[in-house]
Short mmCIF file of N, CA, C and O in Angstrom, two decimals:
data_model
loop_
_atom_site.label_atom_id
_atom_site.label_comp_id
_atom_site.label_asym_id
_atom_site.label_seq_id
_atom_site.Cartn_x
_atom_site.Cartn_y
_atom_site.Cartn_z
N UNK A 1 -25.37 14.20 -1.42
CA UNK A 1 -24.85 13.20 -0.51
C UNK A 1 -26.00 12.73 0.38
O UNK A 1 -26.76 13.51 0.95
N UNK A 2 -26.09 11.11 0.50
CA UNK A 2 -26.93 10.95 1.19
C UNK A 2 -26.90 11.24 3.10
O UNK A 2 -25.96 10.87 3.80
N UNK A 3 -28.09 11.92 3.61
CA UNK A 3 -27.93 12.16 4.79
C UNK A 3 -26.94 11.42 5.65
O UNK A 3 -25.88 11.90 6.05
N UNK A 4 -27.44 10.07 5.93
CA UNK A 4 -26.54 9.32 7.01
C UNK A 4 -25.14 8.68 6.61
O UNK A 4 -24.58 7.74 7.18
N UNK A 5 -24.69 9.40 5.51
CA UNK A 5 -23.17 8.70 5.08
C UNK A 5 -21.90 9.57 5.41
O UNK A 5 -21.55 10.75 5.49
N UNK A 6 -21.54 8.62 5.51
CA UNK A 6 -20.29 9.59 6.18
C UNK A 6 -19.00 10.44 5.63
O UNK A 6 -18.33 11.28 6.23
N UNK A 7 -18.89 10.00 4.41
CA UNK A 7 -18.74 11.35 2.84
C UNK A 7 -17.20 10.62 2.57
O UNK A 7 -16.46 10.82 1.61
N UNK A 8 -16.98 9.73 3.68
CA UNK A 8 -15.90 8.48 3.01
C UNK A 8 -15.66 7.73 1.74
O UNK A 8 -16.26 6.66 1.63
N UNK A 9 -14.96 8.08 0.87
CA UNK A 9 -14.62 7.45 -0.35
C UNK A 9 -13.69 7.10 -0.60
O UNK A 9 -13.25 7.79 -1.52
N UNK A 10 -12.82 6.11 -0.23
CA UNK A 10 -11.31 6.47 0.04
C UNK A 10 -10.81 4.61 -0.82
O UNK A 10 -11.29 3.48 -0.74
N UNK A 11 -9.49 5.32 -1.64
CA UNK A 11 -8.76 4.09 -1.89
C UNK A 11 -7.77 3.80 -0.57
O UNK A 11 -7.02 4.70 -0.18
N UNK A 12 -7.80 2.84 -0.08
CA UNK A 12 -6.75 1.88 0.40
C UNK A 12 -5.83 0.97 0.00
O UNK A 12 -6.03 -0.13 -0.53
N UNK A 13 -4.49 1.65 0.37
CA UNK A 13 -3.48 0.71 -0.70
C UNK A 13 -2.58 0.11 0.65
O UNK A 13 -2.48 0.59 1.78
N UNK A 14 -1.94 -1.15 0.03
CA UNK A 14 -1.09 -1.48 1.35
C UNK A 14 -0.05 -2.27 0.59
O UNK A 14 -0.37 -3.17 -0.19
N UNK A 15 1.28 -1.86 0.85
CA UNK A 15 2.59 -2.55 0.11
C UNK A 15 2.62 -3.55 0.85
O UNK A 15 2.36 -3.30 2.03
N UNK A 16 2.83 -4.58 0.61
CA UNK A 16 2.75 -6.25 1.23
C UNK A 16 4.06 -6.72 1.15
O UNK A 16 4.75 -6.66 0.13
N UNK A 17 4.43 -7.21 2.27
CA UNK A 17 5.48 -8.26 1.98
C UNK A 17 5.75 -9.55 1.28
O UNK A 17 5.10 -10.43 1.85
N UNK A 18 6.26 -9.90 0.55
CA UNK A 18 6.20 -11.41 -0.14
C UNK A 18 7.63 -11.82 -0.17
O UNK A 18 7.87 -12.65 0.70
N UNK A 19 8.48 -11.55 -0.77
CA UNK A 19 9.95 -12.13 -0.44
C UNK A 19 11.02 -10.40 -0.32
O UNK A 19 10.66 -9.26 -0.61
N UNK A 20 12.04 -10.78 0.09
CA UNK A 20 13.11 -9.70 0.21
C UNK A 20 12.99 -9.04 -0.70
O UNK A 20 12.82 -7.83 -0.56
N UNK A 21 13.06 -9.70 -2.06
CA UNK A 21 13.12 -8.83 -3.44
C UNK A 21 12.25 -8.83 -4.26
O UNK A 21 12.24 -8.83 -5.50
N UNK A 22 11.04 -8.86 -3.01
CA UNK A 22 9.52 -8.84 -4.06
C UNK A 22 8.61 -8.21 -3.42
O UNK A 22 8.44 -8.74 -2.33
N UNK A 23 7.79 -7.15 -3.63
CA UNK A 23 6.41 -6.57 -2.63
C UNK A 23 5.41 -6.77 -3.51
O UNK A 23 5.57 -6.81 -4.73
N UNK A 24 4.29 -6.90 -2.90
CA UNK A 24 3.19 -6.04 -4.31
C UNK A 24 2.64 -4.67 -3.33
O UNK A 24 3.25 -4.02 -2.47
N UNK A 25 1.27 -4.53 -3.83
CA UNK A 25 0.57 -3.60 -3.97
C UNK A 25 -0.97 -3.67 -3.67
O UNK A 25 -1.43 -2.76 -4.37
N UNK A 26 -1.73 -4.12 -3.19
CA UNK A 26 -2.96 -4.14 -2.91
C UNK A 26 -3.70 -3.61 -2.39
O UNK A 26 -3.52 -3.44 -1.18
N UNK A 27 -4.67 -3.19 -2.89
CA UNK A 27 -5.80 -1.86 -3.15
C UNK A 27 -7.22 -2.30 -3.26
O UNK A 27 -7.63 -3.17 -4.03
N UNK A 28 -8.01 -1.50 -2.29
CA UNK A 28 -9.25 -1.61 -2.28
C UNK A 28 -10.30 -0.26 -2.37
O UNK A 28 -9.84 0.77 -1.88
N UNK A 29 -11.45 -0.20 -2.87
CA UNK A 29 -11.69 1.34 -2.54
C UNK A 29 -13.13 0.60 -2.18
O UNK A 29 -13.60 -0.40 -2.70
N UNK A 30 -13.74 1.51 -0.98
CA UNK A 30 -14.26 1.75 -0.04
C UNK A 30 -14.94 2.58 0.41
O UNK A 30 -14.33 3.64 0.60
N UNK A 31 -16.43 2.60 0.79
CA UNK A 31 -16.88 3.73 0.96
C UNK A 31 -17.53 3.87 2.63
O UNK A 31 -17.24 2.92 3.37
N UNK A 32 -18.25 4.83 3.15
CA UNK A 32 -18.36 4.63 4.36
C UNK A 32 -17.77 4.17 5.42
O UNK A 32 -16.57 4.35 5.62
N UNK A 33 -18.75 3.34 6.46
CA UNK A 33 -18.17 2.99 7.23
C UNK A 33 -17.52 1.35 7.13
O UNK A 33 -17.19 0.62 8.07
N UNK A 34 -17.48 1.12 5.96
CA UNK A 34 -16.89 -0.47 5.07
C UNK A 34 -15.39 0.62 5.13
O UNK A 34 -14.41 0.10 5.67
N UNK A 35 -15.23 2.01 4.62
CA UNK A 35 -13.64 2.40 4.34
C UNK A 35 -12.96 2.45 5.97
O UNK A 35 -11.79 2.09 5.83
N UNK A 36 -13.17 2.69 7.12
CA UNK A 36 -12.79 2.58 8.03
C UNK A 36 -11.85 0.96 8.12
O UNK A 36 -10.63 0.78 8.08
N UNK A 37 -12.85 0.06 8.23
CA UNK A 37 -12.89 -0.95 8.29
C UNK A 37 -11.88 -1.91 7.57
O UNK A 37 -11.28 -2.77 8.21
N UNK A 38 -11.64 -1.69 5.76
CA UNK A 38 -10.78 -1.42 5.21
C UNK A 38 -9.46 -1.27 5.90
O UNK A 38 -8.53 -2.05 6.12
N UNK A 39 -9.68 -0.02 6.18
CA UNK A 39 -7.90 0.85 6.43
C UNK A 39 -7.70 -0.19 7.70
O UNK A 39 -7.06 -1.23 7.54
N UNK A 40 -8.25 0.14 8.91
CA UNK A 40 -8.00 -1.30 9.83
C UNK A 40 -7.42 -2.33 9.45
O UNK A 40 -6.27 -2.58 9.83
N UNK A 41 -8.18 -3.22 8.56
CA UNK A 41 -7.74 -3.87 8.44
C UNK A 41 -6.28 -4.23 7.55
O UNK A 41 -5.61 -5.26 7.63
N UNK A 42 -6.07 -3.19 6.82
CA UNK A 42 -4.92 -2.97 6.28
C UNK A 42 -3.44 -3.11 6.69
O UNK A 42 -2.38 -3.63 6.34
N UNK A 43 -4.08 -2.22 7.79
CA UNK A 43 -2.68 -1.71 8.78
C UNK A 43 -1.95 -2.91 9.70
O UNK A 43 -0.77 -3.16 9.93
N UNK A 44 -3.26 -3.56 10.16
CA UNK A 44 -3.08 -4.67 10.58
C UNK A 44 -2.63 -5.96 10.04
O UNK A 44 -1.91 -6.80 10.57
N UNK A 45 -3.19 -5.97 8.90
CA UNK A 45 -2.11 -7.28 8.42
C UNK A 45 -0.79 -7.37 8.57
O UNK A 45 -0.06 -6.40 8.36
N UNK A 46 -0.29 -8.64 8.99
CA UNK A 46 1.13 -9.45 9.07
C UNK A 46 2.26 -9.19 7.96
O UNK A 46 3.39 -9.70 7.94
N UNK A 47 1.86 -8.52 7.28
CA UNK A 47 2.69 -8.20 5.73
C UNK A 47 2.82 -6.50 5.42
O UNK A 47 3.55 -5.73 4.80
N UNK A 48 1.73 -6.48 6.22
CA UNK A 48 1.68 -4.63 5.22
C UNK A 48 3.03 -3.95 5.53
O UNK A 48 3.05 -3.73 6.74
N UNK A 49 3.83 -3.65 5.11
CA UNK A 49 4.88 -2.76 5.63
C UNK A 49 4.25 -1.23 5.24
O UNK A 49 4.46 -0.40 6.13
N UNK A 50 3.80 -0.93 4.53
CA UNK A 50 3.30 0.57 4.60
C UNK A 50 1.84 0.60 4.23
O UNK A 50 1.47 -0.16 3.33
N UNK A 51 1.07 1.28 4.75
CA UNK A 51 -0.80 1.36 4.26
C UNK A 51 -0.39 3.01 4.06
O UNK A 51 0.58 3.68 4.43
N UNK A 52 -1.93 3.42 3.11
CA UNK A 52 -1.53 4.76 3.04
C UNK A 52 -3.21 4.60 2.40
O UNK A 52 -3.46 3.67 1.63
N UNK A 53 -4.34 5.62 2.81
CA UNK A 53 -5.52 5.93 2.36
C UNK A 53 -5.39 7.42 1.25
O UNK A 53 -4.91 8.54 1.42
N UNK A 54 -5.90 6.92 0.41
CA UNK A 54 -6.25 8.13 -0.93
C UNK A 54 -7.43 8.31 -1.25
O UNK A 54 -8.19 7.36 -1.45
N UNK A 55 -7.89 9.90 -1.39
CA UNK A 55 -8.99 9.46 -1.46
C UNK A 55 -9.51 9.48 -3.13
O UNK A 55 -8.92 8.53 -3.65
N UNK A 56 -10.45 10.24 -4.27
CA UNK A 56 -10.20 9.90 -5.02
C UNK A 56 -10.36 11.10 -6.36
O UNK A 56 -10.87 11.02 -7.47
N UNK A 57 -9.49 12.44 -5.49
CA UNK A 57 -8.56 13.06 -6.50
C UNK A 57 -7.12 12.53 -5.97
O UNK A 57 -6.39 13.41 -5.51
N UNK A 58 -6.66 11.32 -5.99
CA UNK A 58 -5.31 10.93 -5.82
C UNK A 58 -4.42 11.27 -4.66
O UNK A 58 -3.41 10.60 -4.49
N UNK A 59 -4.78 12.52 -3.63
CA UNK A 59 -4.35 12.82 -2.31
C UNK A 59 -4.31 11.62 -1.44
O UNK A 59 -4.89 10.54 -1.49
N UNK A 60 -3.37 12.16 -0.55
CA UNK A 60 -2.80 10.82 0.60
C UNK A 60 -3.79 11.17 1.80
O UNK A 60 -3.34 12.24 2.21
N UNK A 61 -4.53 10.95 2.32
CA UNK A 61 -5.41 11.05 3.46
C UNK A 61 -4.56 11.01 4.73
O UNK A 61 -4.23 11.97 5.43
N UNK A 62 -4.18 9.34 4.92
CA UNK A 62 -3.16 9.40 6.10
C UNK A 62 -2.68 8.12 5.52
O UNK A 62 -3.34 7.41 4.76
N UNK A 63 -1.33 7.84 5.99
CA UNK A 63 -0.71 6.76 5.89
C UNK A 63 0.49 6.23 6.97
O UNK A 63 0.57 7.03 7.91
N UNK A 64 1.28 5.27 7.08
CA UNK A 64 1.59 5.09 8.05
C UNK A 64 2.76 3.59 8.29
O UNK A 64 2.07 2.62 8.58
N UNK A 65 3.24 3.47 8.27
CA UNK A 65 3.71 1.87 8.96
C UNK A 65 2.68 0.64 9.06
O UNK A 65 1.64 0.93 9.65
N UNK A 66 2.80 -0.89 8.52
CA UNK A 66 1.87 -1.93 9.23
C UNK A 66 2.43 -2.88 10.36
O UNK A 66 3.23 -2.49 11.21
N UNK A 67 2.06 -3.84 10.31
CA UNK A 67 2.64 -5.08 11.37
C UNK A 67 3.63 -5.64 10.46
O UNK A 67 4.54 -6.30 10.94
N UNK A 68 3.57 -5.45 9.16
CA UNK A 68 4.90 -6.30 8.42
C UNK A 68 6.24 -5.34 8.50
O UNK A 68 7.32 -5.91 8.46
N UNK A 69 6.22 -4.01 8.61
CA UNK A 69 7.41 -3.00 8.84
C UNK A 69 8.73 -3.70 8.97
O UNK A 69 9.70 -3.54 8.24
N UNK A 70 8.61 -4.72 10.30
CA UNK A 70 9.91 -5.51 10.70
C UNK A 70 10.58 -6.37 9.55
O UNK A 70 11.78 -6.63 9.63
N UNK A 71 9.84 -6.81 8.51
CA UNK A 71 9.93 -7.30 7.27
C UNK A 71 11.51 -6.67 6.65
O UNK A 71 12.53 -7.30 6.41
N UNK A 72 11.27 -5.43 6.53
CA UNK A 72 12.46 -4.76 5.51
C UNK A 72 12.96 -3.96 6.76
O UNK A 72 12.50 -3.99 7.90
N UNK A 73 13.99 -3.27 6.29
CA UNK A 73 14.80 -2.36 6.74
C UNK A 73 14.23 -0.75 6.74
O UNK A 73 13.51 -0.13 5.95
N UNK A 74 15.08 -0.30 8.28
CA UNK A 74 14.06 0.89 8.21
C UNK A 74 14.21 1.96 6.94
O UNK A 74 13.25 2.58 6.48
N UNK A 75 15.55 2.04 6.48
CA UNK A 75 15.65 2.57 4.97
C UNK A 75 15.13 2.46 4.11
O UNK A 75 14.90 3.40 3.35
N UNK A 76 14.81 1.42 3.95
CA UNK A 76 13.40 0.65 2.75
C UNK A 76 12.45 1.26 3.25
O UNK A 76 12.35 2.31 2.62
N UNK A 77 11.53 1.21 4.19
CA UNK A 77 10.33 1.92 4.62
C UNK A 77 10.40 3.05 4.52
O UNK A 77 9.31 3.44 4.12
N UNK A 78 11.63 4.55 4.77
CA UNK A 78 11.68 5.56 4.49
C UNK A 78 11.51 6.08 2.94
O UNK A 78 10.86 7.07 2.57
N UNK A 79 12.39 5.01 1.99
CA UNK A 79 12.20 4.81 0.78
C UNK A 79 10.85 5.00 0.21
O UNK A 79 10.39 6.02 -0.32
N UNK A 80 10.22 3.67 0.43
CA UNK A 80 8.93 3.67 -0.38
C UNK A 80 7.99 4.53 0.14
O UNK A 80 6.84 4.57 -0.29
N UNK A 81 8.44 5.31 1.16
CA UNK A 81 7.55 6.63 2.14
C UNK A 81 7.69 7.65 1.05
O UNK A 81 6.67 8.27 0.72
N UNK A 82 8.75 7.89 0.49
CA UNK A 82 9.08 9.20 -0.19
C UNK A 82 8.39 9.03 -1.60
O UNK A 82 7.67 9.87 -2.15
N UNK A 83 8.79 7.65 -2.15
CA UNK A 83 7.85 7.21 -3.78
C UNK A 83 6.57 7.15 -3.63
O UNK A 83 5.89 7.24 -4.65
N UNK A 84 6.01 7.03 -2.54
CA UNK A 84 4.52 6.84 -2.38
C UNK A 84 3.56 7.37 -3.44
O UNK A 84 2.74 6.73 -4.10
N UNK A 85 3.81 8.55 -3.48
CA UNK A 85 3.02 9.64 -4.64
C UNK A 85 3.13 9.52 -6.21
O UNK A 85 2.42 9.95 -7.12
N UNK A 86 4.35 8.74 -6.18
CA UNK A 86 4.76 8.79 -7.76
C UNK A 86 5.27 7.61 -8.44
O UNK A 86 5.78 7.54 -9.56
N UNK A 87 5.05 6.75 -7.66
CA UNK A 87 5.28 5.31 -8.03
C UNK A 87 4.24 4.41 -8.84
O UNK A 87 3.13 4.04 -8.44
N UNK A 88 4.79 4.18 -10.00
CA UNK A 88 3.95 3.84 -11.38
C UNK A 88 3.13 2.88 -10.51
O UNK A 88 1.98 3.22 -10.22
N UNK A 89 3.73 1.42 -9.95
CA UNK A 89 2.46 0.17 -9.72
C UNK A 89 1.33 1.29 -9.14
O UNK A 89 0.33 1.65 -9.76
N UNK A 90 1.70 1.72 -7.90
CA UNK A 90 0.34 2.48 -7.40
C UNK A 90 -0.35 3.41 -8.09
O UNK A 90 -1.55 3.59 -7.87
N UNK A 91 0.41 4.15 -9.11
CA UNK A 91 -0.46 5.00 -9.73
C UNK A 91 -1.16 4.47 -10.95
O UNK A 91 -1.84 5.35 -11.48
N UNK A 92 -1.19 3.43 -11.50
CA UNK A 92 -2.02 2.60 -11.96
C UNK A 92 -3.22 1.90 -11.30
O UNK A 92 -4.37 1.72 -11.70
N UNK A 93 -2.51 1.51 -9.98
CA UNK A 93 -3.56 0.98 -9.63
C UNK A 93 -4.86 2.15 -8.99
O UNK A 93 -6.09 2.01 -9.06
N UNK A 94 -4.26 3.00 -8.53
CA UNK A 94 -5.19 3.84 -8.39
C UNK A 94 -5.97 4.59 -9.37
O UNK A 94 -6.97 5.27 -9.13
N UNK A 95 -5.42 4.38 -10.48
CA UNK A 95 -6.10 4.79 -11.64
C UNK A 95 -7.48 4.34 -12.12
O UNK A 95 -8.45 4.77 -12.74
N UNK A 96 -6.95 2.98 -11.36
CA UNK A 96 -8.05 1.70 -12.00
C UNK A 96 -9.29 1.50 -11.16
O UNK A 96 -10.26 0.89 -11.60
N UNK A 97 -9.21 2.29 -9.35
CA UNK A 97 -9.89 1.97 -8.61
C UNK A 97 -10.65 3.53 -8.89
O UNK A 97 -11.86 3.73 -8.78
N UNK A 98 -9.75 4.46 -9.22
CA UNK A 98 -10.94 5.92 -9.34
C UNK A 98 -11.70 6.07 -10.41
O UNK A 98 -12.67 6.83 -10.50
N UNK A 99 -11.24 5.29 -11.31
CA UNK A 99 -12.40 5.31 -12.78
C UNK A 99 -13.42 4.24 -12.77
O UNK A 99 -14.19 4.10 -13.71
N UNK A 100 -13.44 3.26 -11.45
CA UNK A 100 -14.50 2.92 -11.49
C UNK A 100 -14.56 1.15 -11.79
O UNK A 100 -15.47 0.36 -11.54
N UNK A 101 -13.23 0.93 -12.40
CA UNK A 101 -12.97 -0.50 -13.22
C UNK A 101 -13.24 -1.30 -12.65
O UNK A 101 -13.98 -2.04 -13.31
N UNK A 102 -13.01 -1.75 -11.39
CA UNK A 102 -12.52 -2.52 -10.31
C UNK A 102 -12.90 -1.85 -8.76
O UNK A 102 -12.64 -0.66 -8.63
N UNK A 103 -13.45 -2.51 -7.70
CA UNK A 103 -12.66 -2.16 -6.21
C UNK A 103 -12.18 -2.66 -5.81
O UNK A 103 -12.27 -2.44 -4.61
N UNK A 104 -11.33 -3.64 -6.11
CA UNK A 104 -9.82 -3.97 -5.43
C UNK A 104 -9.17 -4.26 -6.70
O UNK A 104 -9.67 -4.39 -7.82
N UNK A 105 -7.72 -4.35 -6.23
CA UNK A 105 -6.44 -4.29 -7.40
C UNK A 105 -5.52 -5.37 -6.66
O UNK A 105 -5.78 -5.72 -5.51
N UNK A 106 -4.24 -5.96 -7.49
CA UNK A 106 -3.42 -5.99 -6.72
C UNK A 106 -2.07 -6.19 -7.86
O UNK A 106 -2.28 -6.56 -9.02
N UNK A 107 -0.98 -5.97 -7.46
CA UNK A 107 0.02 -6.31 -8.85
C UNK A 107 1.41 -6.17 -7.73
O UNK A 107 1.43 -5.73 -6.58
N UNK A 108 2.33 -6.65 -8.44
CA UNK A 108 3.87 -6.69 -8.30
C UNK A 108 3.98 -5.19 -7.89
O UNK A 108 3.49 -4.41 -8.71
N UNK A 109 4.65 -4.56 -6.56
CA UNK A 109 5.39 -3.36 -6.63
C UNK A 109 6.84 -3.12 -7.74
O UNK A 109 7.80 -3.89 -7.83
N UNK A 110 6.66 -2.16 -8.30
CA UNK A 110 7.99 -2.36 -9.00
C UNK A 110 8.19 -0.84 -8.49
O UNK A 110 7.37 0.08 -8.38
N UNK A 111 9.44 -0.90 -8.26
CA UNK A 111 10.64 0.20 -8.07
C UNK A 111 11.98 -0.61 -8.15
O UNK A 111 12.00 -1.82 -8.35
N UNK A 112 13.12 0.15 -7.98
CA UNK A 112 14.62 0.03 -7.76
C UNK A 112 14.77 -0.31 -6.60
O UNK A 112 15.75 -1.03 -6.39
N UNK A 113 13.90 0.06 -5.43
CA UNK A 113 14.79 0.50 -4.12
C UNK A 113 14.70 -0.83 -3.43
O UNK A 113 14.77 -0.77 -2.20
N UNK A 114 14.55 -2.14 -4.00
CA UNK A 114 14.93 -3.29 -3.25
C UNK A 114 15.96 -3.74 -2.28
O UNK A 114 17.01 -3.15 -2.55
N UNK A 115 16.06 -4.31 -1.54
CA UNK A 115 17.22 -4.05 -0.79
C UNK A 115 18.24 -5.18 -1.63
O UNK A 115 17.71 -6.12 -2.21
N UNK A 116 20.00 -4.96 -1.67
CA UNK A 116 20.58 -5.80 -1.93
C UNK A 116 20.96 -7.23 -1.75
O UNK A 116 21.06 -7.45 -0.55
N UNK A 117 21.21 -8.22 -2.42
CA UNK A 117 20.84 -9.53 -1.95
C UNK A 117 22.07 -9.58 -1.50
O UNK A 117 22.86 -8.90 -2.16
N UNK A 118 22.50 -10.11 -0.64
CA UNK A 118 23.84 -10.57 -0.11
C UNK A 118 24.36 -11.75 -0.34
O UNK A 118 23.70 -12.68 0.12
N UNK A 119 25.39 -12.03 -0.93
CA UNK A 119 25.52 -12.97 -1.61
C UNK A 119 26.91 -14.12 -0.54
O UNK A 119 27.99 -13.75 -0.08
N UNK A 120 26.45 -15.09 -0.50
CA UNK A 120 26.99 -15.72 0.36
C UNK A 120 28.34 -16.58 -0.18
O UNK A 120 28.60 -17.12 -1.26
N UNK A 121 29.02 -16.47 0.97
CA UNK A 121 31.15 -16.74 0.48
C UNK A 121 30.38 -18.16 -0.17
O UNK A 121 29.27 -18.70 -0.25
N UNK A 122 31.64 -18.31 -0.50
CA UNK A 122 31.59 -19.72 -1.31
C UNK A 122 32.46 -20.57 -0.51
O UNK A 122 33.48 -20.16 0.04
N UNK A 123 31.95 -21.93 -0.44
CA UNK A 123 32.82 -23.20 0.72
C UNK A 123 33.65 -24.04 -0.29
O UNK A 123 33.11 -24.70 -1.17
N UNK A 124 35.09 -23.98 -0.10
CA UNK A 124 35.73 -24.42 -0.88
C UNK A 124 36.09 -25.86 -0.42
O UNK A 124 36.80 -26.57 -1.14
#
């Protein structure tokens, strides 16, 4: 390891908001003091409803809530809290950022746990 680095290697993933019944997934990996910087900025975006840093044997570093949270429901956020670890989009994409392919990703979240659309009376 080189002396002055700071031994940071970390994927950054952040579930994004895009419509009610749509998220993706976007992922960057990061090293040093660029991975700080990263996660910042992650958390902070207008969309992120959840950020979560991995580093790159697949462990969760820290993760957390973004500024998009208000987006979904707090059930939904508890939700995709619990799939975090085992949820195919991310574990692809992290697949793709630890072997080296790519440093950033991004794709459709897919799970079930969308929230239901509510379907509006009909005006007769």
């Amino acid at each position: 390891m080189w002396p002055f680095s700071s031994g940071k290697d970390w994927n950054v993933i952040g579930i994004m908001f895009e419509r009610p019944d749509a998220y993706s997934v976007n992922a960057n990996r990061a090293k040093g003091r660029l991975a700080e910087s990263v996660k910042t900025r992650t958390r902070i975006h207008d969309r992120t409803i959840l950020w979560a840093v991995f580093n790159q044997k697949g462990s969760i570093v820290e993760s957390g809530p973004g500024n998009g949270v208000h987006h979904v429901p707090q059930d939904t956020y508890k939700q995709i809290e619990k799939v975090l670890h085992t949820n195919v989009s991310i574990r692809e994409i992290l697949k793709m950022l630890e072997s080296g392919q790519t440093s950033k990703a991004a794709k459709k979240f897919i799970w079930s746990g969308y929230p239901v659309k509510k379907i509006a009376p009909e005006a007769d």
